[in-house]
């Protein structure tokens, strides 16, 4: 899955993924790539938190499902991710990842 956050709406992101192996799915894992460009828009450097990239102090994030999904190989997993500021802590985020029809 790829999300271009500049095009995202406040209401939430719809996601889908294809289970390649089948079995129990406990949640989703995410990471980001941040491209640093010059004034002409050419990428000069990329900060990646991908598990396939060189290790840094940045890490991946896990979004566990409240109830694991049982999937067959090639099943499509879909749902909605919402992100809201935490009222008591304006620098914190409440992120909800709910599988099911968006």
Coordinates of N, CA, C and O in Angstrom, one line a residue:
X1 N 0.8 -1.2 0.0 CA 0.0 0.0 0.0 C 0.9 1.2 0.0 O 1.9 1.3 0.6
X2 N 0.4 2.2 -0.7 CA 1.1 3.5 -0.6 C 0.0 4.6 -0.4 O -1.0 4.5 -1.0
X3 N 0.3 5.5 0.5 CA -0.5 6.6 0.8 C 0.2 7.9 0.5 O 1.3 8.1 1.0
X4 N -0.3 8.8 -0.4 CA 0.3 10.1 -0.6 C -0.4 11.0 0.4 O -1.6 11.4 0.1
X5 N 0.2 11.4 1.5 CA -0.5 12.1 2.5 C -1.0 13.5 2.1 O -1.9 14.1 2.6
X6 N -0.3 14.1 1.1 CA -0.7 15.4 0.6 C -2.1 15.3 0.0 O -2.9 16.3 -0.1
X7 N -2.5 14.1 -0.6 CA -3.8 14.0 -1.2 C -4.9 13.4 -0.2 O -6.0 13.1 -0.6
X8 N -4.5 13.1 1.0 CA -5.4 12.5 2.0 C -6.4 13.4 2.5 O -6.2 14.6 2.7
X9 N -7.6 12.9 2.9 CA -8.6 13.7 3.5 C -8.6 13.5 5.0 O -8.1 12.5 5.5
X10 N -9.1 14.5 5.7 CA -9.1 14.4 7.2 C -10.0 13.3 7.7 O -9.7 12.7 8.7
X11 N -11.0 12.9 7.0 CA -11.9 11.8 7.5 C -11.3 10.5 7.7 O -11.7 9.7 8.5
X12 N -10.2 10.2 7.0 CA -9.5 8.9 7.2 C -9.0 8.4 5.9 O -9.4 8.8 4.8
X13 N -8.2 7.4 5.9 CA -7.7 6.7 4.8 C -8.3 5.3 4.6 O -8.4 4.6 5.6
X14 N -8.7 4.9 3.5 CA -9.1 3.6 3.2 C -7.9 2.8 2.8 O -7.1 3.3 2.0
X15 N -7.8 1.6 3.3 CA -6.7 0.8 2.9 C -7.1 -0.6 2.4 O -8.2 -1.0 2.7
X16 N -6.3 -1.2 1.6 CA -6.5 -2.6 1.3 C -5.1 -3.2 1.0 O -4.1 -2.6 0.7
X17 N -5.0 -4.5 1.3 CA -3.8 -5.3 1.1 C -4.2 -6.7 0.7 O -5.3 -7.1 1.1
X18 N -3.3 -7.4 0.0 CA -3.6 -8.8 -0.3 C -2.7 -9.7 0.5 O -1.5 -9.5 0.6
X19 N -3.3 -10.6 1.2 CA -2.6 -11.6 2.0 C -1.9 -12.6 1.1 O -2.6 -13.3 0.4
X20 N -0.6 -12.6 1.2 CA 0.2 -13.4 0.2 C 0.3 -14.9 0.7 O 0.5 -15.8 -0.1
X21 N 0.1 -15.1 2.0 CA 0.3 -16.5 2.6 C -0.9 -17.1 3.1 O -1.0 -18.3 3.1
X22 N -1.8 -16.4 3.6 CA -3.0 -17.0 4.3 C -2.6 -17.2 5.8 O -1.4 -17.2 6.1
X23 N -3.6 -17.4 6.6 CA -3.4 -17.6 8.0 C -4.0 -16.5 8.9 O -4.8 -15.7 8.4
X24 N -3.4 -16.3 10.1 CA -3.9 -15.3 11.0 C -3.2 -14.0 10.7 O -2.0 -13.9 10.6
X25 N -3.9 -12.9 10.7 CA -3.4 -11.5 10.5 C -3.7 -10.7 11.7 O -4.9 -10.5 12.0
X26 N -2.7 -10.3 12.5 CA -2.9 -9.6 13.8 C -2.9 -8.1 13.6 O -3.3 -7.4 14.6
X27 N -2.5 -7.6 12.5 CA -2.5 -6.1 12.3 C -1.7 -5.8 11.1 O -1.4 -6.6 10.3
X28 N -1.4 -4.5 11.0 CA -0.6 -3.9 9.9 C 0.6 -3.3 10.4 O 0.7 -2.8 11.5
X29 N 1.7 -3.3 9.6 CA 2.9 -2.6 9.9 C 3.1 -1.5 8.9 O 2.8 -1.6 7.7
X30 N 3.6 -0.4 9.4 CA 3.8 0.7 8.5 C 5.2 1.3 8.6 O 5.8 1.2 9.7
X31 N 5.6 2.0 7.6 CA 6.9 2.8 7.6 C 6.7 3.9 6.6 O 5.7 4.0 5.9
X32 N 7.7 4.8 6.6 CA 7.6 5.9 5.6 C 8.9 6.1 4.9 O 10.0 5.8 5.4
X33 N 8.8 6.7 3.8 CA 10.0 7.2 3.0 C 9.7 8.7 2.9 O 8.7 9.2 2.5
X34 N 10.8 9.5 3.2 CA 10.7 11.0 3.0 C 11.8 11.4 2.1 O 13.0 11.3 2.4
X35 N 11.4 11.9 0.9 CA 12.3 12.4 -0.1 C 12.7 13.9 0.2 O 11.8 14.7 0.4
X36 N 14.0 14.2 0.1 CA 14.5 15.5 0.2 C 14.9 16.0 -1.1 O 15.8 15.3 -1.7
X37 N 14.3 17.0 -1.7 CA 14.6 17.5 -3.0 C 15.3 18.8 -3.1 O 15.3 19.6 -2.1
X38 N 15.9 19.1 -4.2 CA 16.5 20.4 -4.4 C 15.4 21.3 -5.0 O 14.2 20.9 -5.1
X39 N 15.8 22.5 -5.3 CA 14.8 23.5 -5.8 C 14.1 23.1 -7.1 O 13.1 23.6 -7.4
X40 N 14.8 22.3 -7.9 CA 14.2 21.8 -9.1 C 13.3 20.6 -9.0 O 12.7 20.1 -9.9
X41 N 13.2 20.0 -7.7 CA 12.4 18.9 -7.5 C 13.1 17.6 -7.6 O 12.4 16.5 -7.5
X42 N 14.4 17.6 -7.9 CA 15.1 16.3 -8.0 C 15.5 15.8 -6.6 O 15.9 16.5 -5.7
X43 N 15.2 14.5 -6.4 CA 15.5 13.8 -5.1 C 17.0 13.8 -4.8 O 17.7 13.3 -5.6
X44 N 17.4 14.4 -3.7 CA 18.8 14.4 -3.3 C 19.1 13.4 -2.3 O 20.2 12.9 -2.2
X45 N 18.1 13.1 -1.4 CA 18.3 12.1 -0.3 C 17.0 11.6 0.1 O 16.0 12.3 0.0
X46 N 16.9 10.4 0.6 CA 15.7 9.8 1.1 C 15.9 9.3 2.5 O 16.9 8.5 2.7
X47 N 15.0 9.6 3.4 CA 15.0 9.0 4.8 C 14.0 7.9 4.7 O 12.8 8.2 4.4
X48 N 14.4 6.7 5.0 CA 13.4 5.6 4.9 C 13.5 4.8 6.2 O 14.5 4.6 6.8
X49 N 12.3 4.5 6.7 CA 12.2 3.7 7.9 C 11.8 2.2 7.5 O 11.4 1.5 8.4
X50 N 11.9 1.9 6.3 CA 11.5 0.6 5.8 C 12.4 -0.5 6.4 O 13.6 -0.3 6.6
X51 N 11.8 -1.7 6.7 CA 12.7 -2.7 7.2 C 13.7 -3.2 6.2 O 14.6 -3.9 6.5
X52 N 13.5 -2.9 4.9 CA 14.5 -3.3 3.9 C 15.6 -2.3 3.7 O 16.5 -2.5 2.9
X53 N 15.5 -1.1 4.4 CA 16.6 -0.1 4.3 C 17.6 -0.2 5.5 O 17.4 -1.0 6.4
X54 N 18.6 0.6 5.4 CA 19.7 0.6 6.4 C 19.0 1.0 7.7 O 18.2 1.9 7.8
X55 N 19.4 0.3 8.8 CA 18.9 0.5 10.1 C 19.2 1.9 10.6 O 20.4 2.4 10.5
X56 N 18.2 2.6 11.2 CA 18.4 3.9 11.8 C 17.7 3.9 13.2 O 17.2 2.9 13.6
X57 N 17.7 5.1 13.9 CA 17.0 5.1 15.1 C 15.5 5.2 14.9 O 14.7 5.0 15.8
X58 N 15.0 5.4 13.7 CA 13.6 5.4 13.3 C 13.1 4.0 13.2 O 13.9 3.1 12.8
X59 N 11.9 3.7 13.5 CA 11.4 2.3 13.5 C 10.1 2.3 12.7 O 9.5 3.3 12.4
X60 N 9.6 1.1 12.5 CA 8.3 0.8 11.9 C 7.3 1.0 13.0 O 7.6 0.9 14.2
X61 N 6.0 1.1 12.6 CA 4.9 1.2 13.5 C 3.9 0.0 13.3 O 3.7 -0.3 12.1
X62 N 3.4 -0.6 14.3 CA 2.5 -1.7 14.2 C 1.1 -1.2 14.7 O 1.0 -0.5 15.7
X63 N 0.1 -1.5 13.9 CA -1.3 -1.2 14.2 C -2.0 -2.5 14.4 O -2.5 -3.2 13.4
X64 N -2.1 -3.0 15.7 CA -2.8 -4.3 15.9 C -4.3 -4.2 15.7 O -4.9 -3.2 16.0
X65 N -4.9 -5.3 15.2 CA -6.3 -5.4 15.2 C -6.8 -5.9 16.5 O -6.2 -6.7 17.2
X66 N -8.0 -5.4 17.0 CA -8.6 -5.9 18.2 C -8.9 -7.4 18.2 O -8.7 -8.1 19.1
X67 N -9.3 -7.8 17.0 CA -9.6 -9.2 16.8 C -8.8 -9.7 15.5 O -9.0 -9.0 14.5
X68 N -7.9 -10.7 15.6 CA -7.2 -11.1 14.4 C -8.1 -11.6 13.3 O -9.2 -12.1 13.6
X69 N -7.6 -11.4 12.1 CA -8.4 -11.9 10.9 C -7.8 -13.3 10.5 O -6.6 -13.5 10.5
X70 N -8.7 -14.2 10.1 CA -8.3 -15.4 9.5 C -8.5 -15.3 8.0 O -9.6 -15.1 7.5
X71 N -7.4 -15.4 7.3 CA -7.4 -15.2 5.8 C -6.9 -16.4 5.1 O -6.1 -17.2 5.5
X72 N -7.4 -16.5 3.8 CA -6.9 -17.5 2.9 C -5.9 -16.8 2.0 O -5.9 -15.5 1.9
X73 N -5.0 -17.5 1.4 CA -4.0 -16.9 0.5 C -4.7 -16.1 -0.6 O -5.7 -16.5 -1.1
X74 N -4.2 -14.9 -0.8 CA -4.7 -13.9 -1.8 C -6.0 -13.2 -1.4 O -6.6 -12.5 -2.2
X75 N -6.5 -13.4 -0.1 CA -7.6 -12.6 0.3 C -7.3 -11.1 0.4 O -6.1 -10.8 0.6
X76 N -8.2 -10.3 0.1 CA -8.0 -8.8 0.2 C -8.5 -8.4 1.5 O -9.6 -8.7 2.0
X77 N -7.6 -7.7 2.2 CA -7.9 -7.1 3.5 C -8.1 -5.6 3.3 O -7.3 -4.9 2.7
X78 N -9.2 -5.1 3.8 CA -9.6 -3.7 3.6 C -10.1 -3.1 4.9 O -10.5 -3.8 5.8
X79 N -10.1 -1.8 5.0 CA -10.6 -1.1 6.2 C -10.3 0.3 6.1 O -10.1 0.9 5.1
X80 N -10.3 1.0 7.3 CA -10.1 2.4 7.4 C -9.1 2.8 8.5 O -9.2 2.1 9.6
X81 N -8.3 3.7 8.2 CA -7.3 4.2 9.2 C -7.7 5.7 9.5 O -7.9 6.5 8.5
X82 N -8.0 6.0 10.7 CA -8.3 7.4 11.1 C -7.2 7.9 12.0 O -6.6 7.2 12.8
X83 N -6.9 9.2 11.9 CA -5.8 9.8 12.7 C -6.4 11.1 13.3 O -6.9 12.0 12.5
X84 N -6.3 11.3 14.6 CA -6.9 12.5 15.3 C -5.9 12.9 16.3 O -5.2 12.1 16.9
X85 N -5.8 14.2 16.6 CA -5.0 14.7 17.7 C -5.7 14.3 19.0 O -6.9 14.3 19.1
X86 N -4.8 13.9 20.0 CA -5.3 13.6 21.3 C -5.7 14.9 22.0 O -4.8 15.8 22.1
X87 N -6.9 15.0 22.5 CA -7.3 16.3 23.1 C -6.4 16.7 24.3 O -6.1 17.9 24.4
X88 N -6.0 15.8 25.1 CA -5.2 16.2 26.3 C -3.8 16.5 26.0 O -3.1 17.2 26.7
X89 N -3.3 15.9 24.8 CA -1.9 16.1 24.5 C -1.8 16.5 23.0 O -1.8 15.6 22.1
X90 N -1.8 17.8 22.6 CA -1.9 18.2 21.2 C -0.8 17.6 20.3 O -0.9 17.6 19.1
X91 N 0.4 17.2 20.9 CA 1.4 16.6 20.1 C 1.3 15.1 19.9 O 2.1 14.5 19.2
X92 N 0.3 14.5 20.5 CA 0.1 13.1 20.4 C -1.1 12.8 19.4 O -1.9 13.6 19.2
X93 N -1.0 11.6 18.8 CA -2.1 11.2 17.9 C -2.8 10.0 18.3 O -2.1 9.0 18.8
X94 N -4.1 9.9 18.1 CA -4.9 8.7 18.3 C -5.1 8.1 16.9 O -5.7 8.8 16.0
X95 N -4.5 6.9 16.6 CA -4.6 6.3 15.3 C -5.4 5.0 15.5 O -5.1 4.2 16.3
X96 N -6.5 4.9 14.7 CA -7.3 3.7 14.7 C -7.3 3.0 13.4 O -7.4 3.7 12.3
X97 N -7.1 1.7 13.4 CA -7.0 0.9 12.2 C -8.1 -0.2 12.3 O -7.9 -1.1 13.1
X98 N -9.1 -0.1 11.5 CA -10.3 -1.0 11.6 C -10.4 -1.7 10.3 O -10.7 -1.1 9.3
X99 N -10.3 -3.1 10.4 CA -10.5 -3.8 9.2 C -12.0 -4.0 8.9 O -12.8 -3.9 9.8
X100 N -12.4 -4.1 7.6 CA -13.8 -4.3 7.2 C -14.1 -3.4 6.1 O -13.2 -2.6 5.7
X101 N -15.3 -3.5 5.6 CA -15.7 -2.6 4.5 C -15.5 -1.1 4.8 O -16.0 -0.7 5.9
X102 N -14.9 -0.3 4.0 CA -14.7 1.1 4.4 C -16.0 1.9 4.3 O -17.0 1.5 3.7

